[in-house]
PDB file of C-alpha atoms in Angstrom:
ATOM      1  CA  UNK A   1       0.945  17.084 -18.702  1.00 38.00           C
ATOM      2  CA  UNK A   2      -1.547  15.324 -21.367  1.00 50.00           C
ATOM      3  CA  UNK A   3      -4.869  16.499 -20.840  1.00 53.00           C
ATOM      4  CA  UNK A   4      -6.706  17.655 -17.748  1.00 68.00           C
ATOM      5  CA  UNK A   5      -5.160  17.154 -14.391  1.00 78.00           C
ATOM      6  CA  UNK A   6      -1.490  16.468 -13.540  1.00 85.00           C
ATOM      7  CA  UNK A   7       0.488  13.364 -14.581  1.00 88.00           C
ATOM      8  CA  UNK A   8       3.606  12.710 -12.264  1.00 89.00           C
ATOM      9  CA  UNK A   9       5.965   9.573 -11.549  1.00 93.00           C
ATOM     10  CA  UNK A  10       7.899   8.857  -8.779  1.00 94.00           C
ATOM     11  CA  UNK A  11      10.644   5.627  -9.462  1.00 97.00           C
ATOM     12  CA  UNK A  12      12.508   3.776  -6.989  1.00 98.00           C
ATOM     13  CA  UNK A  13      15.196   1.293  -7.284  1.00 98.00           C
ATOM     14  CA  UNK A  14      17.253  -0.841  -4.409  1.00 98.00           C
ATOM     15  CA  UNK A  15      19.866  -2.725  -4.629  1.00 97.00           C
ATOM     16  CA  UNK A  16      22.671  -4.819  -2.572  1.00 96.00           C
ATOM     17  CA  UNK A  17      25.457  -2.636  -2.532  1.00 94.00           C
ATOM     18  CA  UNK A  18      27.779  -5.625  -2.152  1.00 92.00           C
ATOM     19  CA  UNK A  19      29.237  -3.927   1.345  1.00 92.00           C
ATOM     20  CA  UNK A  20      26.410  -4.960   3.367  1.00 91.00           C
ATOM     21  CA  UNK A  21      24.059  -2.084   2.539  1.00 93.00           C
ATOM     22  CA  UNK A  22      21.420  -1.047   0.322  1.00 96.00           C
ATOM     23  CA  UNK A  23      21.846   1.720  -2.481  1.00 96.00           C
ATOM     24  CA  UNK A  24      19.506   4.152  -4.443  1.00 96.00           C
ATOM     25  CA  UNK A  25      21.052   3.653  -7.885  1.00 97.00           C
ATOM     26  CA  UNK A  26      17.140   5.274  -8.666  1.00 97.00           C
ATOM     27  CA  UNK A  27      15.286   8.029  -6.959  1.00 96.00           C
ATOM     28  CA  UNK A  28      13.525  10.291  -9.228  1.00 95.00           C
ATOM     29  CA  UNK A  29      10.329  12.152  -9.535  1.00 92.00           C
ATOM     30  CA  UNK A  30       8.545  14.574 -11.173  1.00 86.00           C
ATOM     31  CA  UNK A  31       5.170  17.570 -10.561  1.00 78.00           C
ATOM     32  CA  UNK A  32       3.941  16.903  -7.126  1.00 83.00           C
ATOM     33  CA  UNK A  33       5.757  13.471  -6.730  1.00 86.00           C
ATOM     34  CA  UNK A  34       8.670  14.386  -4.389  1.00 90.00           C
ATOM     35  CA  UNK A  35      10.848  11.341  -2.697  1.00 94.00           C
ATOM     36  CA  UNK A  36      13.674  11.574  -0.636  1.00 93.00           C
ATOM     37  CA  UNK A  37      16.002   9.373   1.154  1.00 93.00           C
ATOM     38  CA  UNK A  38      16.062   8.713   4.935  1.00 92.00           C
ATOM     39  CA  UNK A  39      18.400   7.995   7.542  1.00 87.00           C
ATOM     40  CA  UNK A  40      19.678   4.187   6.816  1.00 81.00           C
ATOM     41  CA  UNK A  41      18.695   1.091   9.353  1.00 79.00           C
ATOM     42  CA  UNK A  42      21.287  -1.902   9.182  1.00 84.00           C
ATOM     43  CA  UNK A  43      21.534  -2.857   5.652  1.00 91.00           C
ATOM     44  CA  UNK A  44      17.743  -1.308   4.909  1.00 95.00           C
ATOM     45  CA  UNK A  45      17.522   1.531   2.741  1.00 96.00           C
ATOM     46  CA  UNK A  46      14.401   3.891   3.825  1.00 96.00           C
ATOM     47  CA  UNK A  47      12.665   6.201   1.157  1.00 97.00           C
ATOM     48  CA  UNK A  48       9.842   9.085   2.531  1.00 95.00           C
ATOM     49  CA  UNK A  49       7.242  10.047  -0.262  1.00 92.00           C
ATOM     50  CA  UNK A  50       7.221  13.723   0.279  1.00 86.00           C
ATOM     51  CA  UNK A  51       4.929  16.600  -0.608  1.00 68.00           C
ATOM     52  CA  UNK A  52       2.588  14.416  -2.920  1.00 49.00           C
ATOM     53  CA  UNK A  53       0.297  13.403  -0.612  1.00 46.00           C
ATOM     54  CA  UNK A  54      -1.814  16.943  -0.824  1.00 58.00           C
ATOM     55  CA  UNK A  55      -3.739  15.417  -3.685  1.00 68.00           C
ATOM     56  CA  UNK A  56      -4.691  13.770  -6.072  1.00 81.00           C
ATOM     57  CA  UNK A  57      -7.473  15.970  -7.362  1.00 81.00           C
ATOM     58  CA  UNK A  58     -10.071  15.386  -9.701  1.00 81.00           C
ATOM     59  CA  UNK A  59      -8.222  14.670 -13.013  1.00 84.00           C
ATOM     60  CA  UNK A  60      -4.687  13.632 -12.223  1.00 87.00           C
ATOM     61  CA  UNK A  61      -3.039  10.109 -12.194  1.00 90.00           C
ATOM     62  CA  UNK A  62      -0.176   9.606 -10.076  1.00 91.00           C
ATOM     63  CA  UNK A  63       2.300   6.664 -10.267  1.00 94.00           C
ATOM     64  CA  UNK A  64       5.076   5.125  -7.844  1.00 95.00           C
ATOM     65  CA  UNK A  65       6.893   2.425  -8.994  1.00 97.00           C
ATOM     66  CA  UNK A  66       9.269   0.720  -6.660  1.00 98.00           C
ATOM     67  CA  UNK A  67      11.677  -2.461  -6.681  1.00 98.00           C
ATOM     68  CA  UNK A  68      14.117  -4.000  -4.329  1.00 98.00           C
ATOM     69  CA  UNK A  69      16.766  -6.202  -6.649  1.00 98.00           C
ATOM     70  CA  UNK A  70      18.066  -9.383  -5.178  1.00 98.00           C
ATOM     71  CA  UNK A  71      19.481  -9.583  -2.028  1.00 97.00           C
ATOM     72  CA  UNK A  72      18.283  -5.337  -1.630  1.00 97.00           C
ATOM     73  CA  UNK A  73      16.212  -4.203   1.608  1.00 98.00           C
ATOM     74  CA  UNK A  74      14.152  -0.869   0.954  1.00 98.00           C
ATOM     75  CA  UNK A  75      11.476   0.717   3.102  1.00 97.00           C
ATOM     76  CA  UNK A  76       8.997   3.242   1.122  1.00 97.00           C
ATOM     77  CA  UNK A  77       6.649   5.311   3.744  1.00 95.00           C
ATOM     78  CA  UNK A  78       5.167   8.836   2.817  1.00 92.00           C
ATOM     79  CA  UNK A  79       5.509  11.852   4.911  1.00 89.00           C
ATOM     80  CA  UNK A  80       1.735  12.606   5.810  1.00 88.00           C
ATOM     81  CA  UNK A  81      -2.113  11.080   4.534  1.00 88.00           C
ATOM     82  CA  UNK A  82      -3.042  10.989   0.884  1.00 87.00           C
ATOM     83  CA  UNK A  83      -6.156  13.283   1.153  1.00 88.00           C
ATOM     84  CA  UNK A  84      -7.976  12.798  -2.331  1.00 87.00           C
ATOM     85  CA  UNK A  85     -10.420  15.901  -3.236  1.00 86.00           C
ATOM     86  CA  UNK A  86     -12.337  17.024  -5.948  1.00 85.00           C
ATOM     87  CA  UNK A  87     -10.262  19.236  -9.068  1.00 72.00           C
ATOM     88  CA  UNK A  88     -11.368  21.577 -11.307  1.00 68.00           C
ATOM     89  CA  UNK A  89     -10.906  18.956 -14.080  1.00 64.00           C
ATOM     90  CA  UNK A  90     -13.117  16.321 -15.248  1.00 67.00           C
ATOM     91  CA  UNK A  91     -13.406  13.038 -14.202  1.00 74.00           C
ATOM     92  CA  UNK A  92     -11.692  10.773 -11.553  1.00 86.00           C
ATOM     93  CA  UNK A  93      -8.047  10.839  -9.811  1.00 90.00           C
ATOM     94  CA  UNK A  94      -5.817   8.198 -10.487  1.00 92.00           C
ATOM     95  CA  UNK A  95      -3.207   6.755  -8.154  1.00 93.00           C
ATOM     96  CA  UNK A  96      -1.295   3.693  -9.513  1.00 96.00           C
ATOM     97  CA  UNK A  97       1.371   2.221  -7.494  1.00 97.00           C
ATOM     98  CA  UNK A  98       4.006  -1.080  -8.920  1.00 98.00           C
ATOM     99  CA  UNK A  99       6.082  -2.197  -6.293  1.00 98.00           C
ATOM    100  CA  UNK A 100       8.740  -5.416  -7.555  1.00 98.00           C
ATOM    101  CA  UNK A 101      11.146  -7.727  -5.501  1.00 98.00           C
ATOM    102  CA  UNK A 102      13.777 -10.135  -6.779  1.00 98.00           C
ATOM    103  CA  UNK A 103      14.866 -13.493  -5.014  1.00 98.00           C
ATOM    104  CA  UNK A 104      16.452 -12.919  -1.313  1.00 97.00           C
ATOM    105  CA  UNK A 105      14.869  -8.899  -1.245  1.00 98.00           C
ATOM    106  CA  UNK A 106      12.769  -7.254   1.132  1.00 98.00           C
ATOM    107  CA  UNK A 107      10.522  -4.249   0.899  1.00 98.00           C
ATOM    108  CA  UNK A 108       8.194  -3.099   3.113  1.00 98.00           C
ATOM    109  CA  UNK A 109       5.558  -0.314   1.729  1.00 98.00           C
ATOM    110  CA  UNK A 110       3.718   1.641   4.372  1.00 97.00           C
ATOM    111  CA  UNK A 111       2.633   4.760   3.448  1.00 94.00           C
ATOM    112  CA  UNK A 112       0.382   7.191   5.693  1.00 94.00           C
ATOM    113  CA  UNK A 113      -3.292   6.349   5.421  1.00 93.00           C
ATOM    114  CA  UNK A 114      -5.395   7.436   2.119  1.00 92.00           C
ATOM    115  CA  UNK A 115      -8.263   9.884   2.772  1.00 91.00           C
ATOM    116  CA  UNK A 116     -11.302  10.237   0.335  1.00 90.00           C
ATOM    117  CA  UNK A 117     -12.899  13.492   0.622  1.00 88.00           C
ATOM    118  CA  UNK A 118     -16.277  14.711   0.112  1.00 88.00           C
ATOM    119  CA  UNK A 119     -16.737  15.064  -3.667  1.00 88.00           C
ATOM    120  CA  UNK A 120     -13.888  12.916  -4.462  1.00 88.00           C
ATOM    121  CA  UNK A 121     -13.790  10.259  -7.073  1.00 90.00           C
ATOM    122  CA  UNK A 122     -10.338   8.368  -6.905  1.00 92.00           C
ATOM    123  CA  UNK A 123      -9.226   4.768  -8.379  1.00 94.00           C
ATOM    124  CA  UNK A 124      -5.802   2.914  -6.581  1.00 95.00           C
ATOM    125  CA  UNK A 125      -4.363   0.450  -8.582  1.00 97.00           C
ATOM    126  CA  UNK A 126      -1.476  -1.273  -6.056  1.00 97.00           C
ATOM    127  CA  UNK A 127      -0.096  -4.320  -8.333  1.00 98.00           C
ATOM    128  CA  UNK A 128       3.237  -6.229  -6.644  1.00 98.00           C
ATOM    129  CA  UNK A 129       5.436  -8.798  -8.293  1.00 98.00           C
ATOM    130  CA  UNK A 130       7.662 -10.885  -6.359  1.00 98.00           C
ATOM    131  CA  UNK A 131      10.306 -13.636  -6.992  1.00 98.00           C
ATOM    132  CA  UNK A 132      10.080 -16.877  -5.123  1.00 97.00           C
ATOM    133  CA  UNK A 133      12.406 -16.099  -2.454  1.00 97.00           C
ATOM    134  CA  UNK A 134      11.044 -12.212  -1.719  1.00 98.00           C
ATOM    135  CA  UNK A 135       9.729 -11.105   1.594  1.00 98.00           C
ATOM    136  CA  UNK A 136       7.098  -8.324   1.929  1.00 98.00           C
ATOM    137  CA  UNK A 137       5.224  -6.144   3.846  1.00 98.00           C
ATOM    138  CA  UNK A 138       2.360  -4.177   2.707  1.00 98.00           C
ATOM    139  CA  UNK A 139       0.172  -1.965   4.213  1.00 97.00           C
ATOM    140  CA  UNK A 140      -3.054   0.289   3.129  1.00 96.00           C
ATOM    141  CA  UNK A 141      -5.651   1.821   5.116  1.00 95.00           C
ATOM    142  CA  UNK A 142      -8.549   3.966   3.706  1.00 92.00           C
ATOM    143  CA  UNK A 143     -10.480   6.885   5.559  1.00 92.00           C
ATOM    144  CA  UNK A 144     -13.754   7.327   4.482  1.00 89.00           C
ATOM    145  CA  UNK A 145     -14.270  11.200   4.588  1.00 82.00           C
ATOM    146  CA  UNK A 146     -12.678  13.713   7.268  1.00 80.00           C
ATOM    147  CA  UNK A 147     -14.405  14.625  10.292  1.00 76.00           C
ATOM    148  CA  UNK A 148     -18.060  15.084  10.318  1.00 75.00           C
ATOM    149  CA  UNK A 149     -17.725  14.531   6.457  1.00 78.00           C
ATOM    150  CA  UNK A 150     -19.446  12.258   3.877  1.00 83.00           C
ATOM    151  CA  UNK A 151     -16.825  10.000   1.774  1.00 84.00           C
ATOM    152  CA  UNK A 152     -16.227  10.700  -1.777  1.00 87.00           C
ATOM    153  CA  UNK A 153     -15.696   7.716  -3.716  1.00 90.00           C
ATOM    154  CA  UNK A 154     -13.000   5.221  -3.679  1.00 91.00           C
ATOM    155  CA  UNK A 155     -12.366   2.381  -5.609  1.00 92.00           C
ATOM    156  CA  UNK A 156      -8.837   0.150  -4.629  1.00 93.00           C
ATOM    157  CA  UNK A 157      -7.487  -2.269  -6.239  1.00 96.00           C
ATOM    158  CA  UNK A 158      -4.915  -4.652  -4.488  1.00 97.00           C
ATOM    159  CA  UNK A 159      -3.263  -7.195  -6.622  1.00 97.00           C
ATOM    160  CA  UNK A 160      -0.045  -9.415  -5.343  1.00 98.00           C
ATOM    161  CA  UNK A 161       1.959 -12.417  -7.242  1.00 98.00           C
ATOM    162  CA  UNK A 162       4.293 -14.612  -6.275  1.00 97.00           C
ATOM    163  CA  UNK A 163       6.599 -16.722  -8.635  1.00 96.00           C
ATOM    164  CA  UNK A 164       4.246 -15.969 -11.173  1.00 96.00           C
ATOM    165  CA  UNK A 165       0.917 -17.023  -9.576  1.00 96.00           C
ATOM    166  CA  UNK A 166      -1.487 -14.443  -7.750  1.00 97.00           C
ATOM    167  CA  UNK A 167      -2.416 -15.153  -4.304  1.00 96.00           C
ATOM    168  CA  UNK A 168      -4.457 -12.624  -3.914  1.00 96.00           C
ATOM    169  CA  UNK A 169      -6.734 -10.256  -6.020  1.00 96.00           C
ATOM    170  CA  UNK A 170      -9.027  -7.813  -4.554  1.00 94.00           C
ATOM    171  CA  UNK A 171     -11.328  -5.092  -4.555  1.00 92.00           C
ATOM    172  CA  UNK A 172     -13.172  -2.460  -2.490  1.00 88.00           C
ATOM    173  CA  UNK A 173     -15.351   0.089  -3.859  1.00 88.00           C
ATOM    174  CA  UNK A 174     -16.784   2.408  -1.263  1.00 84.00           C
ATOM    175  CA  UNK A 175     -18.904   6.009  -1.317  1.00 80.00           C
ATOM    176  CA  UNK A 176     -21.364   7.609  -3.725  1.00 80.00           C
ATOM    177  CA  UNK A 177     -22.506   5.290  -6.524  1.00 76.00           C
ATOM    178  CA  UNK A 178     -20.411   2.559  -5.497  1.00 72.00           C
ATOM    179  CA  UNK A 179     -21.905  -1.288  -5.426  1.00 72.00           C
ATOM    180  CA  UNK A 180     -24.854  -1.549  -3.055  1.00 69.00           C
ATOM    181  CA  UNK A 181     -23.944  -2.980   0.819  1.00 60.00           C
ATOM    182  CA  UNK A 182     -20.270  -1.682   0.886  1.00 65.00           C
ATOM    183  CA  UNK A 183     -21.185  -0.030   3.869  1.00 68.00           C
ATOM    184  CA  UNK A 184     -23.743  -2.914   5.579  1.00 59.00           C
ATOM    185  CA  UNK A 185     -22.546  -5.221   7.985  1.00 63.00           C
ATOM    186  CA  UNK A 186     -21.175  -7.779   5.309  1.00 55.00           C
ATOM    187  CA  UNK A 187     -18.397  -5.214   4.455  1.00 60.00           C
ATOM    188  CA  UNK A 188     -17.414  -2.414   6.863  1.00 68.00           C
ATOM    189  CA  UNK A 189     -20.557  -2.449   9.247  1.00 66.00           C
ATOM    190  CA  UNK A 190     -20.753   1.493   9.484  1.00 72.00           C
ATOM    191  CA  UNK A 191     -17.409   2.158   9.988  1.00 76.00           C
ATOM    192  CA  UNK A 192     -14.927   4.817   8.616  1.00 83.00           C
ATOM    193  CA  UNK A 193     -11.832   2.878   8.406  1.00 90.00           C
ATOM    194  CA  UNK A 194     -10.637  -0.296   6.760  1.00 91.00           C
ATOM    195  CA  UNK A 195      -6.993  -1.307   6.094  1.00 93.00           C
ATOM    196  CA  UNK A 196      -5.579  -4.799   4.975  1.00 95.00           C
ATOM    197  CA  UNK A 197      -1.829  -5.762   5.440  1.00 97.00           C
ATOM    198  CA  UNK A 198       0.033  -8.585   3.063  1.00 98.00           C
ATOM    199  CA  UNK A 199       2.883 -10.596   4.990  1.00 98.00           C
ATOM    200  CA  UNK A 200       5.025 -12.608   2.421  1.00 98.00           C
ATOM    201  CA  UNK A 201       7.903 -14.642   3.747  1.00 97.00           C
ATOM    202  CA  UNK A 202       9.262 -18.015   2.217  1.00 96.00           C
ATOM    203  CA  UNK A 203       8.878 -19.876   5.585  1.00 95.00           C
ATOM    204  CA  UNK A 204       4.826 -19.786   5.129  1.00 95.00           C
ATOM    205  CA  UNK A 205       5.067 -22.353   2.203  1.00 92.00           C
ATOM    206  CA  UNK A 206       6.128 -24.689   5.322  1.00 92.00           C
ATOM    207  CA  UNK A 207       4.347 -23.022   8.353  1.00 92.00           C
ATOM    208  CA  UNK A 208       1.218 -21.548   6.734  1.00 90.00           C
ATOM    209  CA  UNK A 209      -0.085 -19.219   8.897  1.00 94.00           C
ATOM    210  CA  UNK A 210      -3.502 -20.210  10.807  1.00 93.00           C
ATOM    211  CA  UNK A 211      -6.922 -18.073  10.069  1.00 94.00           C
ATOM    212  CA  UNK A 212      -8.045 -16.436  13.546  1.00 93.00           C
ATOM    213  CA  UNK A 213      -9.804 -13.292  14.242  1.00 93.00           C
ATOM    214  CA  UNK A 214      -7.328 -10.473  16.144  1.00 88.00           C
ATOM    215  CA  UNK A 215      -9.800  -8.866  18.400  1.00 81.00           C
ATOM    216  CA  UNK A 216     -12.805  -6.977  17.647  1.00 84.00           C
ATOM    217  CA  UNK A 217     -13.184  -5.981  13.671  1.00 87.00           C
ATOM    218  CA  UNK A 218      -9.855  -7.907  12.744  1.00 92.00           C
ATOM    219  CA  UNK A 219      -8.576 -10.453  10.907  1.00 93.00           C
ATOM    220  CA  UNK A 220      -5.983 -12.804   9.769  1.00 95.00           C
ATOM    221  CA  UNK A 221      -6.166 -15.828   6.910  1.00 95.00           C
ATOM    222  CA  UNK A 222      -3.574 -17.962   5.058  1.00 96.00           C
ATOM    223  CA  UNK A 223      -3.055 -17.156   1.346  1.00 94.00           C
ATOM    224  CA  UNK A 224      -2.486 -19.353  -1.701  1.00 85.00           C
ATOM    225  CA  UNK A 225       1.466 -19.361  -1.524  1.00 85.00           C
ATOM    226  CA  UNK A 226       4.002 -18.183   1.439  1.00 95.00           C
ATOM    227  CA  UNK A 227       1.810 -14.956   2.176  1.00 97.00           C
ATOM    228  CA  UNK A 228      -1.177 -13.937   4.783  1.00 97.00           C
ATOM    229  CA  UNK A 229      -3.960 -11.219   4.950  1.00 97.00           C
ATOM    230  CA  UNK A 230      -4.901  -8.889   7.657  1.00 96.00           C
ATOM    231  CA  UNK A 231      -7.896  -6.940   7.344  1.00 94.00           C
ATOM    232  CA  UNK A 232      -9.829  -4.915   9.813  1.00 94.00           C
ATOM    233  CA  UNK A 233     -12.141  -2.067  10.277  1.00 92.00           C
ATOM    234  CA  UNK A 234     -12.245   0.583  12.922  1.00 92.00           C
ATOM    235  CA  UNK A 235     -14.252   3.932  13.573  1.00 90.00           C
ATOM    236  CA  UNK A 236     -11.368   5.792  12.621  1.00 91.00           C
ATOM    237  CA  UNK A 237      -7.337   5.518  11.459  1.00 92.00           C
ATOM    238  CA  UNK A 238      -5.992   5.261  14.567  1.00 93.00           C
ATOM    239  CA  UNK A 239      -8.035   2.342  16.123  1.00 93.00           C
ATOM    240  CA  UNK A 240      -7.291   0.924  12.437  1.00 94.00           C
ATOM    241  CA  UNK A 241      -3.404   1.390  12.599  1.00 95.00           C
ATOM    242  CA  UNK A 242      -3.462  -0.489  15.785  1.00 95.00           C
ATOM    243  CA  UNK A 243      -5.348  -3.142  14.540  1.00 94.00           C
ATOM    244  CA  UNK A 244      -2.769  -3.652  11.626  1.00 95.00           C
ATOM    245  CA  UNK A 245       0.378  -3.409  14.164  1.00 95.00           C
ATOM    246  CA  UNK A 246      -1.476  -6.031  16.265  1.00 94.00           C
ATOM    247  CA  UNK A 247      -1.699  -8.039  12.934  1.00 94.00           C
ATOM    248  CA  UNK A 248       1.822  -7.496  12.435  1.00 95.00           C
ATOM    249  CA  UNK A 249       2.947  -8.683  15.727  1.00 94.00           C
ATOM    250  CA  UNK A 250       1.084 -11.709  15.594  1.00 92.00           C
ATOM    251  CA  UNK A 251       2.672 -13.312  12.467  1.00 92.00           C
ATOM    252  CA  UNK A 252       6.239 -12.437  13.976  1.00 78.00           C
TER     253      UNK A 252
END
């Protein structure tokens, strides 16, 4: 620990195990960070975040860093939400997370949805770096404040590159003295729940996915590169996840 607040780091590594599988050759973690290894699917290897997701609090700055080598499949989910509340300690929550794939990889990152609490003040940082030939799946979703409750604040971050070149760079700052109109109808229109979901596969450098809207408060667009966005918003995380499935579904 350096300072206020609690500093943890969870690492993952994938790769082919050359008998038509996936190993762990890393799965460590440290303080609250707990990660665990699931039951196998075909030649995927599936990782649970476990146990971290009571925090963070004011103060701390958590980090997951995950990467699928060539030709490795890995699917990182988290046991339960990431409820962010206020510490003892001074100052924002931190909550970095690198995710890497090589040529001919896969990994898929869907963790349970991220919950800012009243009083909260927490920056997410997700950056991914993928080699030409990578496929991904990425998924966030963001609850603005429990039941009945006013949001803390919430800043995310969502950077993802390709070969090199970033096809897409964004950023959402919602709650207390966060940029004027994130809540008006230009952003999330009232509602509690937004989520975005980043499809890469090679195939979309010659079949670019077409823009459309998915229904009410959803949405899909072509990226610079082989990759596509869904975003939507919702009154709450389940009308969101189902949203983001539908999203899913629709670029199979």
């Amino acid at each position: 620990m350096k300072g206020p607040g609690v500093r943890a780091v969870a690492r993952i590594r994938a790769r082919d195990d050359g008998r038509g599988g996936t190993s762990l050759p890393v799965l460590e973690s440290d303080g609250p960070l707990a990660v665990r290894r699931t039951r196998a699917a075909g030649r995927e290897a599936r990782v649970m975040l476990v146990g971290a997701m009571s925090g963070p609090l004011g103060g701390d700055h958590f980090t997951v860093e995950a990467r699928a080598e060539e030709g490795a499949r890995l699917t990182v989910g988290s046991a339960a939400a990431t409820l962010a509340l206020p510490g003892q300690a001074k100052g924002g929550a931190r909550y970095d997370v690198r995710l890497g794939a090589a040529d001919h990889a896969e990994l898929h990152w869907l963790p349970e949805q991220l919950i800012s609490a009243r009083g909260s003040d927490l920056h997410v940082t997700t950056r991914v770096d993928l080699a030409p030939t990578a496929r991904l799946v990425l998924r966030e979703e963001q609850v603005l404040g429990r039941a009945g409750e006013e949001p803390g604040r919430l800043t995310s971050r969502l950077t993802v590159r390709v070969a090199g070149r970033t096809v897409l760079d964004q950023e959402l700052a919602c709650g207390p003295g966060a940029p004027g109109g994130w809540d008006g109808p230009a952003v999330l229109g009232g509602h509690r729940a937004v989520g975005q979901l980043v499809v890469v596969r090679p195939e979309f450098r010659t079949e670019p996915v077409t823009a459309r809207v998915l229904g009410e408060g959803a949405s899909v667009v072509p990226l610079a590169g082989p990759a596509a966005l869904v975003t939507a918003v919702a009154p709450d995380a389940l009308r969101l996840r189902r949203l983001l499935d539908d999203g899913l579904r629709s670029l199979a």
